[in-house]
Short mmCIF file of N, CA, C and O in Angstrom, two decimals:
data_model
loop_
_atom_site.label_atom_id
_atom_site.label_comp_id
_atom_site.label_asym_id
_atom_site.label_seq_id
_atom_site.Cartn_x
_atom_site.Cartn_y
_atom_site.Cartn_z
N UNK A 1 7.90 15.04 -21.05
CA UNK A 1 8.16 15.22 -19.53
C UNK A 1 7.10 14.58 -18.70
O UNK A 1 7.42 13.96 -17.64
N UNK A 2 5.86 14.62 -19.13
CA UNK A 2 4.78 14.08 -18.38
C UNK A 2 4.93 12.58 -18.18
O UNK A 2 4.87 11.88 -17.06
N UNK A 3 5.39 11.85 -19.28
CA UNK A 3 5.57 10.49 -19.20
C UNK A 3 6.70 10.00 -18.28
O UNK A 3 6.63 9.05 -17.51
N UNK A 4 7.77 10.78 -18.32
CA UNK A 4 8.90 10.52 -17.45
C UNK A 4 8.57 10.73 -16.03
O UNK A 4 8.87 9.98 -15.19
N UNK A 5 7.80 11.85 -15.74
CA UNK A 5 7.41 12.16 -14.37
C UNK A 5 6.42 11.02 -13.87
O UNK A 5 6.50 10.69 -12.69
N UNK A 6 5.57 10.63 -14.66
CA UNK A 6 4.58 9.55 -14.32
C UNK A 6 5.28 8.20 -13.89
O UNK A 6 5.03 7.60 -12.98
N UNK A 7 6.35 7.89 -14.66
CA UNK A 7 7.17 6.65 -14.36
C UNK A 7 7.79 6.86 -12.98
O UNK A 7 7.82 5.99 -12.20
N UNK A 8 8.41 7.92 -12.76
CA UNK A 8 9.01 8.30 -11.52
C UNK A 8 8.10 8.31 -10.43
O UNK A 8 8.35 7.78 -9.30
N UNK A 9 6.85 8.89 -10.60
CA UNK A 9 5.81 8.86 -9.57
C UNK A 9 5.43 7.45 -9.22
O UNK A 9 4.86 7.22 -8.01
N UNK A 10 5.43 6.51 -10.12
CA UNK A 10 4.85 5.19 -9.89
C UNK A 10 5.86 4.36 -8.94
O UNK A 10 5.51 3.26 -8.42
N UNK A 11 7.11 4.76 -8.90
CA UNK A 11 8.09 3.93 -8.15
C UNK A 11 7.79 3.70 -6.64
O UNK A 11 7.90 2.61 -6.20
N UNK A 12 7.43 4.89 -5.93
CA UNK A 12 7.19 4.55 -4.48
C UNK A 12 6.01 3.68 -4.28
O UNK A 12 5.70 3.20 -3.18
N UNK A 13 4.98 3.60 -5.32
CA UNK A 13 3.80 2.79 -5.05
C UNK A 13 4.01 1.29 -5.04
O UNK A 13 3.21 0.43 -4.65
N UNK A 14 5.19 0.86 -5.51
CA UNK A 14 5.58 -0.55 -5.57
C UNK A 14 5.66 -1.09 -4.17
O UNK A 14 5.38 -2.33 -3.99
N UNK A 15 6.05 -0.41 -3.21
CA UNK A 15 6.13 -0.99 -1.75
C UNK A 15 4.66 -1.43 -1.40
O UNK A 15 4.53 -2.46 -0.71
N UNK A 16 3.57 -0.82 -1.78
CA UNK A 16 2.34 -1.37 -1.53
C UNK A 16 1.99 -2.67 -2.09
O UNK A 16 1.35 -3.40 -1.51
N UNK A 17 2.51 -2.82 -3.30
CA UNK A 17 2.40 -4.14 -3.96
C UNK A 17 3.09 -5.24 -3.21
O UNK A 17 2.57 -6.35 -3.13
N UNK A 18 4.18 -4.94 -2.57
CA UNK A 18 4.92 -5.89 -1.78
C UNK A 18 4.14 -6.28 -0.64
O UNK A 18 3.94 -7.48 -0.22
N UNK A 19 3.39 -5.31 -0.01
CA UNK A 19 2.68 -5.45 1.14
C UNK A 19 1.38 -6.32 0.77
O UNK A 19 0.99 -7.19 1.44
N UNK A 20 0.81 -6.04 -0.36
CA UNK A 20 -0.32 -6.84 -0.83
C UNK A 20 0.10 -8.28 -1.10
O UNK A 20 -0.64 -9.13 -0.66
N UNK A 21 1.16 -8.53 -1.75
CA UNK A 21 1.65 -9.80 -2.00
C UNK A 21 1.97 -10.59 -0.70
O UNK A 21 1.65 -11.79 -0.51
N UNK A 22 2.54 -9.92 0.24
CA UNK A 22 2.90 -10.56 1.45
C UNK A 22 1.61 -10.89 2.28
O UNK A 22 1.52 -11.87 2.96
N UNK A 23 0.50 -10.10 2.13
CA UNK A 23 -0.72 -10.45 2.72
C UNK A 23 -1.19 -11.76 2.21
O UNK A 23 -1.67 -12.62 3.00
N UNK A 24 -1.18 -11.95 0.95
CA UNK A 24 -1.68 -13.33 0.43
C UNK A 24 -0.76 -14.39 0.80
O UNK A 24 -1.16 -15.63 1.02
N UNK A 25 0.48 -14.17 0.87
CA UNK A 25 1.48 -15.16 1.41
C UNK A 25 1.10 -15.63 2.88
O UNK A 25 1.00 -16.83 3.15
N UNK A 26 0.95 -14.64 3.62
CA UNK A 26 0.43 -14.89 5.07
C UNK A 26 -0.86 -15.60 5.15
O UNK A 26 -1.03 -16.60 5.99
N UNK A 27 -1.77 -15.15 4.33
CA UNK A 27 -3.07 -15.72 4.41
C UNK A 27 -3.04 -17.26 3.97
O UNK A 27 -3.65 -18.09 4.57
N UNK A 28 -2.34 -17.59 2.99
CA UNK A 28 -2.12 -18.99 2.56
C UNK A 28 -1.41 -19.75 3.60
O UNK A 28 -1.79 -20.90 3.78
N UNK A 29 -0.44 -19.16 4.36
CA UNK A 29 0.15 -19.92 5.47
C UNK A 29 -0.68 -20.15 6.52
O UNK A 29 -0.72 -21.22 7.14
N UNK A 30 -1.71 -19.18 6.86
CA UNK A 30 -2.58 -19.33 7.98
C UNK A 30 -3.56 -20.38 7.58
O UNK A 30 -4.08 -21.28 8.32
N UNK A 31 -4.03 -20.37 6.28
CA UNK A 31 -5.04 -21.39 5.89
C UNK A 31 -4.61 -22.80 5.99
O UNK A 31 -5.52 -23.67 6.28
N UNK A 32 -3.35 -23.10 5.74
CA UNK A 32 -2.91 -24.57 5.75
C UNK A 32 -2.64 -25.07 7.23
O UNK A 32 -2.51 -26.18 7.38
N UNK A 33 -2.64 -24.13 8.20
CA UNK A 33 -2.31 -24.50 9.54
C UNK A 33 -3.63 -25.15 10.05
O UNK A 33 -4.66 -24.52 9.87
N UNK A 34 -3.41 -26.28 10.84
CA UNK A 34 -4.64 -26.79 11.44
C UNK A 34 -5.14 -26.04 12.58
O UNK A 34 -6.35 -25.73 12.79
N UNK A 35 -4.24 -25.61 13.42
CA UNK A 35 -4.58 -24.66 14.54
C UNK A 35 -3.45 -23.60 14.62
O UNK A 35 -2.30 -23.84 14.43
N UNK A 36 -3.97 -22.42 14.83
CA UNK A 36 -2.96 -21.27 14.88
C UNK A 36 -2.63 -21.05 16.38
O UNK A 36 -3.41 -20.62 17.10
N UNK A 37 -1.40 -21.37 16.60
CA UNK A 37 -0.94 -21.20 18.02
C UNK A 37 -0.54 -19.74 18.32
O UNK A 37 -0.46 -18.98 17.35
N UNK A 38 -0.40 -19.34 19.51
CA UNK A 38 0.06 -18.05 19.87
C UNK A 38 1.35 -17.64 19.26
O UNK A 38 1.57 -16.56 18.73
N UNK A 39 2.35 -18.64 19.30
CA UNK A 39 3.66 -18.20 18.81
C UNK A 39 3.58 -18.04 17.20
O UNK A 39 4.24 -17.12 16.69
N UNK A 40 2.82 -18.92 16.49
CA UNK A 40 2.72 -18.62 15.04
C UNK A 40 1.97 -17.40 14.77
O UNK A 40 2.32 -16.64 13.76
N UNK A 41 0.92 -17.05 15.52
CA UNK A 41 0.22 -15.80 15.19
C UNK A 41 1.06 -14.56 15.51
O UNK A 41 1.06 -13.60 14.80
N UNK A 42 1.94 -14.65 16.59
CA UNK A 42 2.86 -13.59 16.80
C UNK A 42 3.95 -13.42 15.80
O UNK A 42 4.38 -12.36 15.46
N UNK A 43 4.33 -14.60 15.19
CA UNK A 43 5.32 -14.54 14.16
C UNK A 43 4.76 -13.92 12.92
O UNK A 43 5.43 -13.04 12.34
N UNK A 44 3.51 -14.24 12.56
CA UNK A 44 2.88 -13.60 11.42
C UNK A 44 2.68 -12.03 11.65
O UNK A 44 2.93 -11.28 10.75
N UNK A 45 2.27 -11.77 12.87
CA UNK A 45 2.17 -10.31 13.17
C UNK A 45 3.55 -9.54 13.03
O UNK A 45 3.59 -8.53 12.41
N UNK A 46 4.64 -10.17 13.61
CA UNK A 46 5.96 -9.53 13.58
C UNK A 46 6.37 -9.35 12.10
O UNK A 46 6.94 -8.32 11.71
N UNK A 47 6.12 -10.40 11.20
CA UNK A 47 6.49 -10.30 9.90
C UNK A 47 5.80 -9.25 9.21
O UNK A 47 6.36 -8.44 8.50
N UNK A 48 4.41 -9.06 9.48
CA UNK A 48 3.66 -8.09 8.80
C UNK A 48 4.04 -6.62 9.26
O UNK A 48 4.20 -5.74 8.39
N UNK A 49 4.32 -6.53 10.58
CA UNK A 49 4.84 -5.12 11.05
C UNK A 49 6.18 -4.78 10.46
O UNK A 49 6.36 -3.62 10.06
N UNK A 50 7.04 -5.69 10.51
CA UNK A 50 8.35 -5.46 9.87
C UNK A 50 8.36 -5.03 8.53
O UNK A 50 8.97 -4.04 8.13
N UNK A 51 7.62 -5.78 7.63
CA UNK A 51 7.39 -5.46 6.32
C UNK A 51 6.77 -4.12 6.10
O UNK A 51 7.16 -3.41 5.25
N UNK A 52 5.80 -3.75 6.98
CA UNK A 52 5.14 -2.59 6.85
C UNK A 52 5.97 -1.28 7.13
O UNK A 52 6.05 -0.31 6.52
N UNK A 53 6.83 -1.47 8.19
CA UNK A 53 7.70 -0.33 8.61
C UNK A 53 8.72 -0.20 7.45
O UNK A 53 8.98 0.89 7.13
N UNK A 54 9.34 -1.25 7.13
CA UNK A 54 10.44 -1.09 6.06
C UNK A 54 9.85 -0.46 4.74
O UNK A 54 10.39 0.38 4.05
N UNK A 55 8.62 -1.08 4.31
CA UNK A 55 7.97 -0.47 3.13
C UNK A 55 7.66 0.91 3.21
O UNK A 55 7.86 1.65 2.23
N UNK A 56 7.05 1.30 4.37
CA UNK A 56 6.71 2.68 4.64
C UNK A 56 7.94 3.60 4.57
O UNK A 56 7.93 4.63 3.84
N UNK A 57 9.01 3.24 5.25
CA UNK A 57 10.15 4.04 5.24
C UNK A 57 10.88 4.16 3.99
O UNK A 57 11.24 5.27 3.48
N UNK A 58 10.88 3.03 3.17
CA UNK A 58 11.58 3.10 1.92
C UNK A 58 10.70 3.91 0.91
O UNK A 58 11.34 4.59 0.06
N UNK A 59 9.47 3.83 1.10
CA UNK A 59 8.54 4.55 0.11
C UNK A 59 8.61 6.01 0.35
O UNK A 59 8.67 6.92 -0.61
N UNK A 60 8.80 6.54 1.66
CA UNK A 60 8.97 7.94 1.83
C UNK A 60 10.27 8.46 1.34
O UNK A 60 10.28 9.39 0.72
N UNK A 61 11.37 7.68 1.58
CA UNK A 61 12.69 8.10 1.06
C UNK A 61 12.73 8.04 -0.50
O UNK A 61 13.32 8.94 -1.09
N UNK A 62 12.04 7.11 -1.06
CA UNK A 62 11.98 7.02 -2.47
C UNK A 62 11.25 8.10 -3.09
O UNK A 62 11.60 8.77 -4.08
N UNK A 63 10.06 8.47 -2.51
CA UNK A 63 9.29 9.50 -2.97
C UNK A 63 9.95 10.80 -2.85
O UNK A 63 9.84 11.80 -3.73
N UNK A 64 10.77 11.07 -1.80
CA UNK A 64 11.56 12.30 -1.66
C UNK A 64 12.60 12.40 -2.77
O UNK A 64 12.71 13.50 -3.39
N UNK A 65 13.22 11.43 -2.96
CA UNK A 65 14.24 11.25 -4.08
C UNK A 65 13.64 11.53 -5.40
O UNK A 65 14.04 12.39 -6.27
N UNK A 66 12.44 10.91 -5.72
CA UNK A 66 11.83 11.10 -6.99
C UNK A 66 11.28 12.45 -7.16
O UNK A 66 11.31 13.03 -8.25
N UNK A 67 10.74 13.08 -6.07
CA UNK A 67 10.18 14.43 -6.15
C UNK A 67 11.31 15.40 -6.45
O UNK A 67 11.08 16.42 -7.25
N UNK A 68 12.47 15.21 -5.87
CA UNK A 68 13.67 16.15 -6.30
C UNK A 68 13.94 16.04 -7.71
O UNK A 68 14.25 16.99 -8.40
N UNK A 69 13.97 14.67 -8.20
CA UNK A 69 14.26 14.38 -9.65
C UNK A 69 13.30 15.19 -10.55
O UNK A 69 13.67 15.68 -11.63
N UNK A 70 11.98 15.09 -10.24
CA UNK A 70 10.97 15.67 -11.07
C UNK A 70 11.07 17.18 -11.04
O UNK A 70 10.82 17.90 -12.05
N UNK A 71 11.39 17.71 -9.89
CA UNK A 71 11.61 19.12 -9.74
C UNK A 71 12.67 19.59 -10.57
O UNK A 71 12.68 20.66 -11.26
N UNK A 72 13.82 18.91 -10.63
CA UNK A 72 15.00 19.19 -11.57
C UNK A 72 14.61 19.01 -12.97
O UNK A 72 15.07 19.82 -13.77
N UNK A 73 13.73 18.00 -13.27
CA UNK A 73 13.37 17.90 -14.72
C UNK A 73 12.50 19.05 -15.22
O UNK A 73 12.65 19.48 -16.32
N UNK A 74 11.66 19.49 -14.20
CA UNK A 74 10.90 20.79 -14.50
C UNK A 74 11.70 21.99 -14.71
O UNK A 74 11.39 22.93 -15.38
N UNK A 75 12.90 22.02 -14.11
CA UNK A 75 13.81 23.12 -14.26
C UNK A 75 14.66 23.01 -15.42
O UNK A 75 15.43 23.91 -15.85
N UNK A 76 14.47 21.92 -16.28
CA UNK A 76 15.17 21.77 -17.65
C UNK A 76 16.34 21.00 -17.63
O UNK A 76 16.89 20.81 -18.57
N UNK A 77 16.69 20.28 -16.48
CA UNK A 77 17.81 19.31 -16.44
C UNK A 77 17.41 18.00 -16.86
O UNK A 77 16.18 17.56 -16.60
N UNK A 78 18.25 17.30 -17.55
CA UNK A 78 18.02 15.86 -18.01
C UNK A 78 18.49 14.99 -16.99
O UNK A 78 19.62 14.40 -17.07
N UNK A 79 17.66 14.72 -15.93
CA UNK A 79 18.13 13.86 -14.83
C UNK A 79 17.21 12.67 -14.71
O UNK A 79 17.21 12.02 -13.71
N UNK A 80 16.39 12.29 -15.64
CA UNK A 80 15.43 11.19 -15.62
C UNK A 80 16.22 9.87 -15.34
O UNK A 80 15.87 9.19 -14.41
N UNK A 81 17.25 9.50 -16.11
CA UNK A 81 17.92 8.25 -15.96
C UNK A 81 18.65 8.14 -14.63
O UNK A 81 18.63 7.16 -13.88
N UNK A 82 19.20 9.38 -14.12
CA UNK A 82 19.91 9.31 -12.94
C UNK A 82 19.01 9.18 -11.74
O UNK A 82 19.25 8.51 -10.71
N UNK A 83 17.82 9.82 -11.82
CA UNK A 83 16.80 9.73 -10.86
C UNK A 83 16.18 8.31 -10.76
O UNK A 83 15.93 7.76 -9.75
N UNK A 84 16.00 7.72 -11.89
CA UNK A 84 15.50 6.34 -11.92
C UNK A 84 16.47 5.36 -11.34
O UNK A 84 16.08 4.48 -10.53
N UNK A 85 17.78 5.54 -11.55
CA UNK A 85 18.77 4.64 -11.07
C UNK A 85 18.79 4.82 -9.51
O UNK A 85 18.91 3.88 -8.78
N UNK A 86 18.90 6.03 -9.10
CA UNK A 86 18.93 6.37 -7.63
C UNK A 86 17.65 5.94 -6.97
O UNK A 86 17.67 5.62 -5.70
N UNK A 87 16.54 5.98 -7.68
CA UNK A 87 15.32 5.55 -7.02
C UNK A 87 15.12 4.14 -6.80
O UNK A 87 14.26 3.65 -6.07
N UNK A 88 15.91 3.29 -7.49
CA UNK A 88 16.02 1.89 -7.21
C UNK A 88 16.63 1.42 -5.96
O UNK A 88 16.31 0.44 -5.39
N UNK A 89 17.52 2.19 -5.50
CA UNK A 89 18.20 1.74 -4.27
C UNK A 89 17.31 1.71 -3.00
O UNK A 89 17.33 0.71 -2.29
N UNK A 90 16.35 2.61 -2.74
CA UNK A 90 15.41 2.38 -1.64
C UNK A 90 14.53 1.18 -1.94
O UNK A 90 13.97 0.51 -0.99
N UNK A 91 14.24 0.85 -3.20
CA UNK A 91 13.45 -0.17 -3.63
C UNK A 91 14.05 -1.56 -3.11
O UNK A 91 13.36 -2.49 -2.80
N UNK A 92 15.41 -1.56 -3.15
CA UNK A 92 16.08 -2.71 -2.82
C UNK A 92 15.68 -3.19 -1.39
O UNK A 92 15.48 -4.37 -0.95
N UNK A 93 15.61 -2.23 -0.43
CA UNK A 93 15.32 -2.57 1.00
C UNK A 93 13.87 -3.08 1.02
O UNK A 93 13.63 -3.99 1.81
N UNK A 94 12.90 -2.62 0.22
CA UNK A 94 11.62 -3.14 0.26
C UNK A 94 11.62 -4.59 -0.30
O UNK A 94 10.89 -5.49 0.29
N UNK A 95 12.39 -4.90 -1.28
CA UNK A 95 12.46 -6.19 -1.88
C UNK A 95 13.12 -7.19 -0.83
O UNK A 95 12.61 -8.26 -0.62
N UNK A 96 14.19 -6.64 -0.19
CA UNK A 96 14.83 -7.66 0.86
C UNK A 96 13.84 -7.74 2.06
O UNK A 96 13.75 -8.93 2.57
N UNK A 97 13.11 -6.77 2.41
CA UNK A 97 12.12 -6.95 3.45
C UNK A 97 10.94 -8.03 3.01
O UNK A 97 10.46 -8.84 3.81
N UNK A 98 10.57 -8.00 1.83
CA UNK A 98 9.50 -8.85 1.33
C UNK A 98 10.19 -10.35 1.25
O UNK A 98 9.50 -11.27 1.71
N UNK A 99 11.41 -10.50 0.86
CA UNK A 99 12.05 -11.76 0.91
C UNK A 99 12.24 -12.25 2.28
O UNK A 99 12.04 -13.53 2.59
N UNK A 100 12.57 -11.40 3.11
CA UNK A 100 12.71 -11.85 4.60
C UNK A 100 11.31 -12.17 5.17
O UNK A 100 11.29 -13.18 6.02
N UNK A 101 10.27 -11.49 4.87
CA UNK A 101 8.94 -11.87 5.30
C UNK A 101 8.59 -13.22 4.76
O UNK A 101 8.00 -14.08 5.46
N UNK A 102 8.95 -13.49 3.56
CA UNK A 102 8.52 -14.82 3.00
C UNK A 102 9.41 -15.98 3.71
O UNK A 102 8.84 -17.02 4.02
N UNK A 103 10.61 -15.68 4.05
CA UNK A 103 11.36 -16.69 4.76
C UNK A 103 11.10 -16.77 6.21
O UNK A 103 11.31 -17.90 6.85
N UNK A 104 10.64 -15.73 6.84
CA UNK A 104 10.44 -15.70 8.33
C UNK A 104 9.00 -16.24 8.65
O UNK A 104 8.73 -16.48 9.90
N UNK A 105 8.14 -16.43 7.71
CA UNK A 105 6.68 -17.02 8.04
C UNK A 105 6.92 -18.37 8.67
O UNK A 105 7.79 -19.24 8.26
N UNK A 106 6.09 -18.72 9.59
CA UNK A 106 6.02 -20.02 10.26
C UNK A 106 5.65 -21.09 9.31
O UNK A 106 4.98 -20.96 8.32
N UNK A 107 6.37 -22.29 9.47
CA UNK A 107 6.09 -23.39 8.55
C UNK A 107 4.71 -24.04 8.77
O UNK A 107 4.04 -23.98 9.70
#
């Protein structure tokens, strides 16, 4: 039970990894620019804020779903697989936000 619960608890933390990876993407984009214009800096800010909001919201919803699954596992129900599958759906929004952040960064 502990191993299954630990796997489920790790799911919501992946949104932080997406934010961390997006930070390095943005940093590399900023480093190659000769001069950072106001429009480019606002675009980077908007991308970061959008990714942060989507990641935060999806992590909260995913954590709620996972917590309910762990509670049911503690009650003796075998719901690990179902909880894992349902926990991936909020993850999709974080992945889409990361992909959109990658595409929306200024050239």
